[in-house]
Short mmCIF file of C-alpha atoms in Angstrom, two decimals:
data_model
loop_
_atom_site.label_atom_id
_atom_site.label_comp_id
_atom_site.label_asym_id
_atom_site.label_seq_id
_atom_site.Cartn_x
_atom_site.Cartn_y
_atom_site.Cartn_z
CA MET A 1 -3.85 -4.75 24.11
CA THR A 2 -5.60 -3.27 27.14
CA SER A 3 -3.19 -0.39 27.75
CA GLU A 4 -4.28 3.07 26.61
CA ARG A 5 -0.73 3.72 25.42
CA TRP A 6 -0.10 2.96 21.75
CA GLU A 7 2.06 -0.13 21.48
CA PRO A 8 2.69 -0.75 17.76
CA ALA A 9 4.44 -4.11 18.20
CA ALA A 10 1.65 -5.49 20.40
CA PHE A 11 -1.00 -4.30 17.95
CA LYS A 12 0.88 -5.78 14.99
CA ASP A 13 1.07 -9.10 16.83
CA ARG A 14 -2.71 -9.09 17.37
CA VAL A 15 -3.36 -8.39 13.69
CA ASP A 16 -0.80 -10.98 12.57
CA ARG A 17 -2.47 -13.66 14.68
CA VAL A 18 -5.87 -12.87 13.19
CA LEU A 19 -4.59 -12.79 9.62
CA ARG A 20 -2.45 -15.90 9.76
CA ARG A 21 -5.11 -18.02 11.41
CA PHE A 22 -7.88 -16.83 9.11
CA VAL A 23 -5.84 -17.15 5.91
CA ALA A 24 -4.38 -20.52 6.93
CA GLU A 25 -7.90 -21.89 7.46
CA GLU A 26 -9.10 -20.50 4.13
CA ALA A 27 -6.00 -21.77 2.32
CA GLU A 28 -6.54 -25.24 3.78
CA ARG A 29 -10.16 -25.29 2.59
CA PHE A 30 -9.03 -24.12 -0.83
CA ALA A 31 -6.35 -26.81 -1.15
CA GLU A 32 -8.79 -29.51 -0.03
CA ILE A 33 -10.64 -29.04 -3.33
CA ASP A 34 -7.70 -30.56 -5.22
CA PRO A 35 -4.04 -31.22 -4.34
CA ALA A 36 -2.98 -29.29 -7.47
CA LEU A 37 -4.18 -26.11 -5.75
CA SER A 38 -1.56 -26.32 -2.97
CA PRO A 39 0.91 -23.86 -4.58
CA VAL A 40 -1.88 -21.30 -5.01
CA ALA A 41 -2.94 -21.82 -1.39
CA GLY A 42 0.66 -21.27 -0.35
CA GLU A 43 0.69 -17.89 -2.07
CA LEU A 44 -2.39 -16.86 -0.11
CA GLU A 45 -0.43 -17.42 3.09
CA ASN A 46 2.70 -15.76 1.71
CA ALA A 47 0.64 -12.67 0.89
CA VAL A 48 0.04 -11.97 4.59
CA ALA A 49 3.37 -13.17 5.96
CA ASP A 50 4.86 -9.67 6.22
CA GLY A 51 3.78 -6.09 6.66
CA LYS A 52 3.68 -3.21 9.11
CA ARG A 53 -0.13 -3.42 9.47
CA LEU A 54 -0.52 0.35 9.09
CA ARG A 55 -3.91 0.05 7.39
CA ALA A 56 -5.29 -2.02 10.24
CA ALA A 57 -3.86 0.50 12.70
CA PHE A 58 -5.56 3.43 10.99
CA CYS A 59 -8.88 1.55 11.02
CA TYR A 60 -8.42 0.74 14.71
CA TRP A 61 -7.70 4.34 15.64
CA GLY A 62 -10.57 5.58 13.48
CA TRP A 63 -12.71 3.55 15.86
CA ARG A 64 -10.91 4.63 19.04
CA ALA A 65 -10.81 8.33 18.09
CA ALA A 66 -14.62 8.22 17.94
CA GLY A 67 -14.65 7.26 21.61
CA GLN A 68 -15.03 3.48 21.33
CA PRO A 69 -13.05 1.08 23.57
CA ASP A 70 -10.56 -1.57 22.56
CA SER A 71 -12.26 -4.57 20.96
CA ASP A 72 -11.05 -7.91 19.63
CA ALA A 73 -13.90 -7.90 17.12
CA LEU A 74 -12.77 -4.50 15.87
CA VAL A 75 -9.20 -5.81 15.47
CA ARG A 76 -10.59 -8.59 13.26
CA ALA A 77 -12.50 -6.05 11.19
CA ALA A 78 -9.40 -3.86 10.97
CA ALA A 79 -7.30 -6.85 9.86
CA SER A 80 -9.49 -7.08 6.76
CA MET A 81 -7.82 -3.86 5.56
CA GLU A 82 -4.58 -5.85 5.35
CA LEU A 83 -6.22 -8.40 3.08
CA VAL A 84 -7.32 -5.57 0.79
CA HIS A 85 -3.69 -4.47 0.77
CA ALA A 86 -2.44 -8.01 0.12
CA ALA A 87 -4.80 -8.29 -2.87
CA ALA A 88 -3.68 -4.92 -4.21
CA VAL A 89 -0.01 -5.87 -3.84
CA VAL A 90 -0.42 -9.15 -5.75
CA HIS A 91 -2.24 -7.33 -8.56
CA ASP A 92 0.21 -4.41 -8.53
CA ASP A 93 3.23 -6.70 -8.74
CA LEU A 94 1.57 -8.48 -11.63
CA ILE A 95 0.77 -5.25 -13.48
CA ASP A 96 4.29 -3.90 -12.91
CA ASP A 97 5.99 -7.26 -13.52
CA SER A 98 7.89 -6.80 -10.26
CA PRO A 99 10.12 -9.77 -9.36
CA LEU A 100 10.49 -9.20 -5.60
CA ARG A 101 8.37 -8.23 -2.61
CA HIS A 102 9.63 -8.42 0.98
CA GLY A 103 12.77 -10.03 -0.42
CA ARG A 104 10.85 -13.01 -1.86
CA PRO A 105 9.67 -13.80 -5.38
CA THR A 106 6.31 -12.19 -6.12
CA ALA A 107 3.30 -14.44 -6.65
CA HIS A 108 3.45 -14.46 -10.45
CA ILE A 109 7.15 -15.45 -10.29
CA ALA A 110 6.78 -18.03 -7.51
CA LEU A 111 3.86 -19.74 -9.25
CA ARG A 112 5.93 -20.50 -12.34
CA ALA A 113 7.16 -23.61 -10.55
CA ALA A 114 3.59 -24.95 -10.45
CA VAL A 115 3.16 -24.68 -14.23
CA ARG A 116 6.72 -25.07 -15.52
CA ARG A 117 5.80 -28.10 -17.65
CA ARG A 118 2.67 -26.47 -19.07
CA PRO A 119 2.35 -24.60 -22.37
CA ARG A 120 2.79 -20.83 -21.99
CA ALA A 121 3.98 -21.33 -18.41
CA VAL A 122 4.77 -17.63 -17.76
CA ALA A 123 1.28 -16.55 -18.85
CA ALA A 124 -0.28 -19.36 -16.80
CA ALA A 125 1.62 -18.26 -13.67
CA ARG A 126 0.45 -14.68 -14.19
CA SER A 127 -3.14 -15.89 -14.48
CA LEU A 128 -2.82 -17.84 -11.24
CA ALA A 129 -1.41 -14.77 -9.48
CA MET A 130 -4.32 -12.66 -10.70
CA LEU A 131 -6.70 -15.19 -9.16
CA VAL A 132 -4.74 -15.16 -5.88
CA GLY A 133 -5.33 -11.41 -5.70
CA ASP A 134 -9.02 -11.84 -6.50
CA LEU A 135 -9.41 -14.45 -3.79
CA LEU A 136 -7.65 -12.27 -1.21
CA MET A 137 -10.06 -9.42 -1.92
CA GLY A 138 -13.01 -11.76 -1.43
CA MET A 139 -11.48 -12.99 1.82
CA ALA A 140 -11.17 -9.38 3.02
CA GLY A 141 -14.92 -8.94 2.82
CA GLN A 142 -15.49 -12.28 4.53
CA LEU A 143 -13.20 -11.42 7.46
CA PHE A 144 -14.88 -8.03 7.84
CA THR A 145 -18.43 -9.39 7.91
CA THR A 146 -17.55 -12.25 10.28
CA SER A 147 -15.51 -10.06 12.65
CA GLY A 148 -18.03 -10.33 15.46
CA LEU A 149 -19.11 -6.69 15.44
CA PRO A 150 -22.87 -6.04 15.62
CA ALA A 151 -24.68 -6.12 12.29
CA ALA A 152 -25.80 -2.52 12.72
CA TYR A 153 -22.17 -1.38 13.06
CA LEU A 154 -21.14 -3.32 9.95
CA ALA A 155 -24.05 -1.86 7.99
CA ARG A 156 -22.80 1.68 8.70
CA ALA A 157 -19.42 0.89 7.17
CA ARG A 158 -20.43 -1.41 4.31
CA PRO A 159 -21.03 1.38 1.73
CA LEU A 160 -17.43 2.55 2.18
CA TRP A 161 -16.15 -0.76 0.82
CA SER A 162 -17.44 0.02 -2.65
CA VAL A 163 -15.83 3.46 -2.44
CA LEU A 164 -12.53 1.90 -1.38
CA ALA A 165 -12.58 -0.61 -4.25
CA ARG A 166 -13.64 1.97 -6.85
CA GLU A 167 -10.95 4.46 -5.89
CA LEU A 168 -8.19 1.85 -5.56
CA ILE A 169 -8.93 0.40 -9.00
CA ALA A 170 -9.26 3.89 -10.48
CA GLY A 171 -5.77 4.67 -9.18
CA GLU A 172 -4.34 1.48 -10.69
CA CYS A 173 -6.02 2.28 -14.02
CA LEU A 174 -4.69 5.84 -13.97
CA GLU A 175 -1.17 4.55 -13.35
CA ILE A 176 -1.44 2.18 -16.31
CA LEU A 177 -2.84 4.93 -18.53
CA ARG A 178 -0.10 7.36 -17.47
CA THR A 179 2.79 4.89 -17.73
CA GLY A 180 5.12 5.92 -20.55
CA ALA A 181 3.42 9.30 -21.00
CA GLU A 182 5.29 12.59 -20.60
CA PRO A 183 5.86 13.00 -16.86
CA ASP A 184 3.58 15.48 -15.10
CA THR A 185 3.64 16.20 -11.36
CA ALA A 186 -0.08 16.96 -10.99
CA ALA A 187 -1.02 13.76 -12.84
CA SER A 188 1.42 11.73 -10.73
CA LEU A 189 -0.02 13.13 -7.50
CA LYS A 190 -3.52 12.17 -8.65
CA VAL A 191 -2.34 8.61 -9.24
CA ILE A 192 -0.79 8.59 -5.76
CA ARG A 193 -3.99 9.89 -4.16
CA TYR A 194 -6.23 7.24 -5.66
CA LYS A 195 -3.86 4.29 -5.92
CA THR A 196 -2.36 4.54 -2.43
CA ALA A 197 -3.29 7.47 -0.18
CA LYS A 198 -6.97 6.74 0.11
CA TYR A 199 -6.87 3.02 0.81
CA THR A 200 -3.77 3.25 2.99
CA VAL A 201 -4.89 5.95 5.43
CA GLU A 202 -8.14 7.77 4.64
CA GLN A 203 -10.49 4.87 3.96
CA PRO A 204 -9.31 2.69 6.88
CA LEU A 205 -9.86 5.68 9.19
CA LEU A 206 -13.29 6.35 7.71
CA ILE A 207 -14.29 2.68 7.94
CA GLY A 208 -13.18 2.53 11.58
CA GLY A 209 -15.06 5.75 12.23
CA ALA A 210 -18.19 4.48 10.48
CA LEU A 211 -18.11 1.28 12.55
CA ALA A 212 -17.92 3.46 15.65
CA GLY A 213 -20.72 5.82 14.55
CA ALA A 214 -18.45 8.84 14.06
CA GLY A 215 -20.19 12.09 13.14
CA GLY A 216 -19.71 14.12 9.98
CA ARG A 217 -17.25 16.59 11.47
CA LEU A 218 -14.98 13.83 12.74
CA ARG A 219 -15.12 12.05 9.38
CA GLU A 220 -14.12 15.28 7.62
CA GLY A 221 -11.19 15.53 10.03
CA TYR A 222 -10.15 11.98 9.18
CA SER A 223 -9.98 12.91 5.49
CA ALA A 224 -8.08 16.13 6.23
CA TYR A 225 -5.50 14.08 8.15
CA GLY A 226 -5.55 10.95 6.03
CA LEU A 227 -5.21 12.24 2.48
CA PRO A 228 -2.01 14.26 2.87
CA LEU A 229 -0.48 11.58 5.07
CA GLY A 230 -1.32 8.88 2.54
CA GLU A 231 0.31 10.96 -0.18
CA ALA A 232 3.40 11.41 1.99
CA PHE A 233 3.51 7.64 2.48
CA GLN A 234 3.59 6.98 -1.27
CA LEU A 235 6.05 9.79 -1.99
CA ARG A 236 8.38 8.18 0.55
CA ASP A 237 7.79 4.84 -1.17
CA ASP A 238 8.81 6.38 -4.51
CA LEU A 239 12.07 7.65 -3.02
CA LEU A 240 12.78 4.30 -1.37
CA GLY A 241 11.91 2.49 -4.58
CA LEU A 242 14.74 4.20 -6.43
CA PHE A 243 17.24 5.21 -3.76
CA GLY A 244 16.56 2.66 -0.99
CA GLN A 245 18.61 -0.45 -0.34
CA PRO A 246 16.93 -3.64 -1.64
CA GLU A 247 18.00 -5.51 1.49
CA HIS A 248 15.86 -3.05 3.47
CA THR A 249 12.99 -2.44 1.05
CA GLY A 250 12.73 -6.04 -0.14
CA LYS A 251 12.05 -4.78 -3.68
CA ALA A 252 14.10 -4.38 -6.84
CA ASN A 253 14.91 -0.68 -7.12
CA ALA A 254 15.04 -0.61 -10.91
CA ASP A 255 11.30 -1.28 -11.22
CA ASP A 256 10.14 2.33 -11.58
CA VAL A 257 12.80 3.18 -14.17
CA ARG A 258 12.36 -0.04 -16.10
CA GLY A 259 8.59 0.37 -16.06
CA HIS A 260 8.66 4.13 -16.88
CA ARG A 261 6.12 4.62 -14.11
CA PRO A 262 4.47 7.99 -13.51
CA THR A 263 6.08 8.79 -10.15
CA ALA A 264 6.24 12.30 -8.74
CA LEU A 265 10.01 11.83 -8.45
CA LEU A 266 10.31 11.30 -12.19
CA ALA A 267 7.89 14.15 -12.91
CA GLU A 268 9.90 16.56 -10.78
CA THR A 269 13.06 15.48 -12.57
CA TRP A 270 11.43 16.02 -15.94
CA ARG A 271 10.08 19.43 -14.95
CA SER A 272 13.58 20.70 -14.16
CA ALA A 273 15.39 18.97 -17.02
CA GLY A 274 16.65 20.75 -20.11
CA ALA A 275 16.12 19.45 -23.64
CA GLU A 276 19.29 17.32 -23.66
CA GLN A 277 18.55 15.91 -20.22
CA ARG A 278 15.01 14.99 -21.30
CA ASP A 279 16.41 13.22 -24.35
CA ARG A 280 18.72 11.32 -22.03
CA LEU A 281 15.80 10.34 -19.78
CA ARG A 282 13.76 9.14 -22.78
CA ALA A 283 16.65 6.90 -23.75
CA LEU A 284 16.97 5.44 -20.25
CA LEU A 285 13.35 4.87 -19.22
CA GLY A 286 11.32 1.78 -19.99
CA ARG A 287 14.22 -0.37 -21.18
CA PRO A 288 15.90 -3.49 -19.77
CA ASP A 289 18.93 -2.58 -17.69
CA PRO A 290 20.79 -5.80 -16.92
CA ASP A 291 24.01 -4.09 -15.79
CA GLY A 292 22.37 -1.27 -13.80
CA GLU A 293 24.13 1.51 -15.74
CA GLY A 294 20.83 3.09 -16.76
CA LEU A 295 19.58 3.11 -13.18
CA ARG A 296 22.75 4.80 -11.98
CA ALA A 297 22.48 7.40 -14.74
CA VAL A 298 18.86 8.19 -13.83
CA ARG A 299 19.77 8.52 -10.15
CA GLU A 300 22.65 10.85 -10.95
CA LEU A 301 20.44 13.05 -13.09
CA MET A 302 17.74 13.20 -10.42
CA LEU A 303 20.28 14.19 -7.78
CA ARG A 304 21.84 16.80 -10.05
CA LEU A 305 18.42 18.37 -10.62
CA LYS A 306 17.57 18.11 -6.88
CA ALA A 307 14.33 16.23 -7.56
CA PRO A 308 14.68 14.05 -4.41
CA ASP A 309 15.02 17.21 -2.30
CA ARG A 310 11.78 18.58 -3.74
CA VAL A 311 9.98 15.31 -3.08
CA GLU A 312 11.30 15.39 0.51
CA ALA A 313 9.84 18.87 0.82
CA MET A 314 6.51 17.59 -0.49
CA ILE A 315 6.56 14.84 2.14
CA THR A 316 7.34 17.31 4.93
CA ALA A 317 4.56 19.67 3.85
CA ARG A 318 2.00 16.86 3.75
CA VAL A 319 2.96 15.46 7.14
CA GLU A 320 2.67 18.95 8.63
CA GLU A 321 -0.75 19.35 7.01
CA ALA A 322 -1.85 16.00 8.45
CA LEU A 323 -0.62 16.85 11.95
CA ASP A 324 -2.35 20.24 11.82
CA ALA A 325 -5.59 18.47 10.92
CA LEU A 326 -5.03 16.03 13.77
CA GLN A 327 -4.91 18.91 16.22
CA GLU A 328 -8.34 19.99 15.01
CA LEU A 329 -9.88 16.56 15.61
CA ASN A 330 -10.06 16.97 19.39
CA ALA A 331 -9.68 13.20 19.64
CA PRO A 332 -9.11 11.44 22.97
CA ALA A 333 -5.49 11.74 24.09
CA PRO A 334 -4.53 8.09 23.38
CA ALA A 335 -5.94 8.34 19.84
CA GLU A 336 -4.21 11.65 19.17
CA ALA A 337 -0.89 10.25 20.41
CA ALA A 338 -1.27 7.09 18.32
CA LEU A 339 -2.23 8.95 15.14
CA SER A 340 0.70 11.30 15.63
CA ALA A 341 3.06 8.32 15.99
CA LEU A 342 1.51 6.66 12.94
CA ALA A 343 2.14 9.80 10.89
CA TYR A 344 5.82 9.39 11.67
CA SER A 345 5.78 5.63 10.96
CA ALA A 346 4.08 6.15 7.61
CA SER A 347 6.32 8.92 6.34
CA VAL A 348 9.76 8.28 7.87
CA ARG A 349 10.86 4.72 7.22
CA LEU A 350 13.53 2.54 5.61
CA SER A 351 11.24 0.05 3.87
#
């Protein structure tokens, strides 16, 4: 991609080529240890088969906004952000017991076929999926350090990896600890910030900036742009998770209701609900819903209480905050245009 104009499809293709080649080589080495490992190796490749590559894009433009030129080595380093995401997705699907991702069975479901004749096959498949996620996270660090960037550049960014991992895992832990508790908007937004916003937008930008030698003021601007935009991204995901079409989202839209997850959408519904409506919600959340009646009832109550409208307003406010911060960055024109387009891509989408 030599053009200064942001071409999302061309960038995605570059990242896809890096990821698929790297993961295919690693999966092959893994499967060579023993033929029985082939299904696990296959899930490594499935984990990077799809995706918009937003995290890689934010890392790339964190580098470019600091004045650095296009670089194939930087694209490889940026692609490692997608392996972090792939690891997080495998673990998240396992924690949430989600059956679908990108319209395909999640790793812990797909791997049941490999252990179907074993004792406690479901538990064994879940254990294998956990290890797939662990391996993907290790591969992320390997791809980053072998990207081809100078060692001094990598050393500037390396400390941010521990921050990324700490905050991501803290967010996952907070979600688990808050699941099933009385819904609270502030608590839900904190989960969003640490589980998604930081590793989706802020940390990739900061890592790209650190690789490029960005100064303190620019890094502060990245956080001012990245945090609200990352929150908007997850708030949109919450809306799509419940009101989106599975054929577009690739996910089962009963997951949040069935799992009684601490989403801002649920918290806003709870905040506006009367005593009888809260009793109704308690009866509907966290239970199997084979016929979908419970899901429809939750949706109807949310719409009646205008909770989706309030979440839409939260998204709009955060995107505006991010774009205001972008104006203050004084980034090169191509970077400003790309980050503005990425703000739209992250917050206005169908899947």
